[in-house]
mmCIF file of C-alpha atoms in Angstrom:
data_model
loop_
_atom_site.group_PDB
_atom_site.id
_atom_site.type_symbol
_atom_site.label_atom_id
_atom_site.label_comp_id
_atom_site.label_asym_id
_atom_site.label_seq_id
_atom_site.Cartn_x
_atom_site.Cartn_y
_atom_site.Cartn_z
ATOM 1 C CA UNK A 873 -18.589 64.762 -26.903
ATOM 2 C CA UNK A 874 -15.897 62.434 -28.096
ATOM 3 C CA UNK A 875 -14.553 58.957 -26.972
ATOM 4 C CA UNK A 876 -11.295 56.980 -27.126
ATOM 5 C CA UNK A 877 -11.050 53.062 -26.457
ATOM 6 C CA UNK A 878 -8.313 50.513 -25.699
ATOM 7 C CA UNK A 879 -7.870 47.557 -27.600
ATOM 8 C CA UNK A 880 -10.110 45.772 -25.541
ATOM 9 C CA UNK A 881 -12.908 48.511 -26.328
ATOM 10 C CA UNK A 882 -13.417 49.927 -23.607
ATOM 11 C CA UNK A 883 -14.057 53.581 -23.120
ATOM 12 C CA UNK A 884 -10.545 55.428 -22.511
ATOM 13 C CA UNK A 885 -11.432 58.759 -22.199
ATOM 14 C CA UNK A 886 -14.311 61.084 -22.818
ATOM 15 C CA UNK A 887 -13.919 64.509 -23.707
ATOM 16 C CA UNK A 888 -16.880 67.133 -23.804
ATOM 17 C CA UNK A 889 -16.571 70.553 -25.452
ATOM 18 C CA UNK A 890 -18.060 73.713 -24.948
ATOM 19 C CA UNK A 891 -18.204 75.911 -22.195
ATOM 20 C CA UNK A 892 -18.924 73.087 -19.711
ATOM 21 C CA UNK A 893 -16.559 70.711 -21.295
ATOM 22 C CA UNK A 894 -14.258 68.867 -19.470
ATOM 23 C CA UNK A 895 -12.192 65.667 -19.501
ATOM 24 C CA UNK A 896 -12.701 62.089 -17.877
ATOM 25 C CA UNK A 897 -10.223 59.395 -18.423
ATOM 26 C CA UNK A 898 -10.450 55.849 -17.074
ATOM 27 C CA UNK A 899 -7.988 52.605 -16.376
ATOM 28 C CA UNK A 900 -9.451 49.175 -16.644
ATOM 29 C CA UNK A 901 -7.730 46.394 -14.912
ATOM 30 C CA UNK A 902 -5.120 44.463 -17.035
ATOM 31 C CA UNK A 903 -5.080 40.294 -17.274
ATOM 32 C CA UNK A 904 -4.018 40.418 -13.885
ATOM 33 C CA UNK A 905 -6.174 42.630 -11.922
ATOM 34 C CA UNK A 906 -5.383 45.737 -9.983
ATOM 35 C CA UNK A 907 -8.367 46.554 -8.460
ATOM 36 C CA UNK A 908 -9.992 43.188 -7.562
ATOM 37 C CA UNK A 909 -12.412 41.578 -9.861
ATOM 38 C CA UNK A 910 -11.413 40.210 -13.243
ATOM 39 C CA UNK A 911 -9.815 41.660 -16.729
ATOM 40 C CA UNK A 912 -11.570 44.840 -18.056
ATOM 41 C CA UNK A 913 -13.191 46.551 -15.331
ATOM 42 C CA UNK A 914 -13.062 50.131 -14.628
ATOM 43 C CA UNK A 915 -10.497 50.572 -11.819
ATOM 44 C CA UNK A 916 -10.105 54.602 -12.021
ATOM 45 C CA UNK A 917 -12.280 57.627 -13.466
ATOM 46 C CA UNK A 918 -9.783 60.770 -13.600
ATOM 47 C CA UNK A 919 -11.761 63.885 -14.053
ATOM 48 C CA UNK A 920 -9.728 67.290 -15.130
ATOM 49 C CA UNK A 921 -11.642 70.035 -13.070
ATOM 50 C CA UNK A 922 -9.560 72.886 -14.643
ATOM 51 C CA UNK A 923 -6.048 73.162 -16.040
ATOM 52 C CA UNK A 924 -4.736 72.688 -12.376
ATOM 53 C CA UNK A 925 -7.155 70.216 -10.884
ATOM 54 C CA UNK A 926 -7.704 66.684 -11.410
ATOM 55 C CA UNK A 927 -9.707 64.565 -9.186
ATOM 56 C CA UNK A 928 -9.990 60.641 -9.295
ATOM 57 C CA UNK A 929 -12.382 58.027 -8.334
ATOM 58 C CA UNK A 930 -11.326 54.209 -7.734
ATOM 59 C CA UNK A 931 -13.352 51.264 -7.742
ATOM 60 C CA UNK A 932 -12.449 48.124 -6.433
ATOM 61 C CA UNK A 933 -14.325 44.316 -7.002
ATOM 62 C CA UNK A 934 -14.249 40.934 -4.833
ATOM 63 C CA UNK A 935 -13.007 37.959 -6.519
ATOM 64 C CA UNK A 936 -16.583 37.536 -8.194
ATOM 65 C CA UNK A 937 -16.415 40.554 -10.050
ATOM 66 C CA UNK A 938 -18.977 42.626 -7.596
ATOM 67 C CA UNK A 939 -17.908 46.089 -6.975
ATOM 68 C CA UNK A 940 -17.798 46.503 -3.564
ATOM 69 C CA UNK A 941 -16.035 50.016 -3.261
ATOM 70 C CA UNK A 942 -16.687 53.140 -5.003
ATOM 71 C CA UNK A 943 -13.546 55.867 -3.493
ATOM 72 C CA UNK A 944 -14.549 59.358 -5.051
ATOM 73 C CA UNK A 945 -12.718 62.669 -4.208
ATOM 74 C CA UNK A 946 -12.314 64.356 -1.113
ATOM 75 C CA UNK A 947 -14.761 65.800 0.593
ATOM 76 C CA UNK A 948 -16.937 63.141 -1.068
ATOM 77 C CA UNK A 949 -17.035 59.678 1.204
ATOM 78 C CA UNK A 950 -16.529 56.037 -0.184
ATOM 79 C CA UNK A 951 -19.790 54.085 -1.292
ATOM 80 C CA UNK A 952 -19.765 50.221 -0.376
ATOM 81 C CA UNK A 953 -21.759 47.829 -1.021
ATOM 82 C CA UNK A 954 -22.394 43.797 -0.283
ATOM 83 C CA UNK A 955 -23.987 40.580 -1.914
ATOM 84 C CA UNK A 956 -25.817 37.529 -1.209
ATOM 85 C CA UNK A 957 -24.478 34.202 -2.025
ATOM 86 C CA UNK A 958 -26.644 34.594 -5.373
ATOM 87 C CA UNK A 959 -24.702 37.786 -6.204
ATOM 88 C CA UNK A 960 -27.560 40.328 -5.447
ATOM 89 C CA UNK A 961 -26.921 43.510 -3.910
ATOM 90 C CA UNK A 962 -27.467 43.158 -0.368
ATOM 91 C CA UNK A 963 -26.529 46.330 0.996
ATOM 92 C CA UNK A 964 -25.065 49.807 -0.182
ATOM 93 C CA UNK A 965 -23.545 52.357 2.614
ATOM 94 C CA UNK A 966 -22.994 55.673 0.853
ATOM 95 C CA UNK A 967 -20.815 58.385 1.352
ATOM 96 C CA UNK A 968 -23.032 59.668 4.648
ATOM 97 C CA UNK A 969 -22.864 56.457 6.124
ATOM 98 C CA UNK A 970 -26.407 56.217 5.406
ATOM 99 C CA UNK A 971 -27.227 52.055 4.668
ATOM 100 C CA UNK A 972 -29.717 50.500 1.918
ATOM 101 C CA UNK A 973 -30.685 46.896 2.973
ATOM 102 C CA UNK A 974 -32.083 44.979 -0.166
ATOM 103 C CA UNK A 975 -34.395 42.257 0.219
ATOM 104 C CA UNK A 976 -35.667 39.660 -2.800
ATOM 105 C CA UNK A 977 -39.023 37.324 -2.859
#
C-alpha cells in the first residue's frame, strides 16, 4: 500500500497493489469550504473499481464541523446522522433507513 498527501498532510490518495489492489483518492475542503464544516475535511473518497469504473462517496459537515451526511454509491443509501447541543452523536439513520438513538448519563 502506498499514500500521497497535500500540503496540508492529508491523505491524497491510497493505492494498494496486488491482485486486490485498487485505487482511492480523496478531496478535502479548501479555506473556504465545499462541503460544510471547516478547512481540511474529507469532502470526497473516489474509488477506481476497474479501468472503467469509478465510484465516489461525499461527505458533508454543519457549521460545527459534525458530519452529518455520508452519500456513497448507488445502490448504496446515504448515512445521516445528528448531535446534541454538546456535540454528541444523537442519532445515525443508515442507508436502510434503519435509526440509532444515542443516549449519555
Amino acid at each position: 500500500t502506498s499514500f500521497t498527501y497535500d500540503t496540508a498532510g492529508n491523505t491524497k490518495t491510497v493505492a494498494q497493489t496486488g491482485t486486490g489492489g485498487g485505487h482511492v483518492s480523496y478531496t478535502y475542503n479548501p479555506a473556504t469550504p465545499d462541503c460544510g464544516g471547516f478547512e481540511g475535511q474529507r469532502c470526497t473518497a473516489q474509488t477506481k473499481m476497474s479501468a472503467a469504473k469509478t465510484v465516489k462517496t461525499s461527505f458533508k459537515y454543519d457549521d460545527k464541523g459534525n458530519l452529518v451526511k455520508v452519500t456513497p454509491p448507488k445502490p448504496l443509501g446515504e448515512t445521516t446522522y445528528t448531535y446534541d447541543e454538546l456535540g454528541r452523536t444523537e442519532t445515525l439513520t443508515d442507508g436502510r433507513g434503519i435509526k440509532k438513538v444515542f443516549t449519555y448519563d
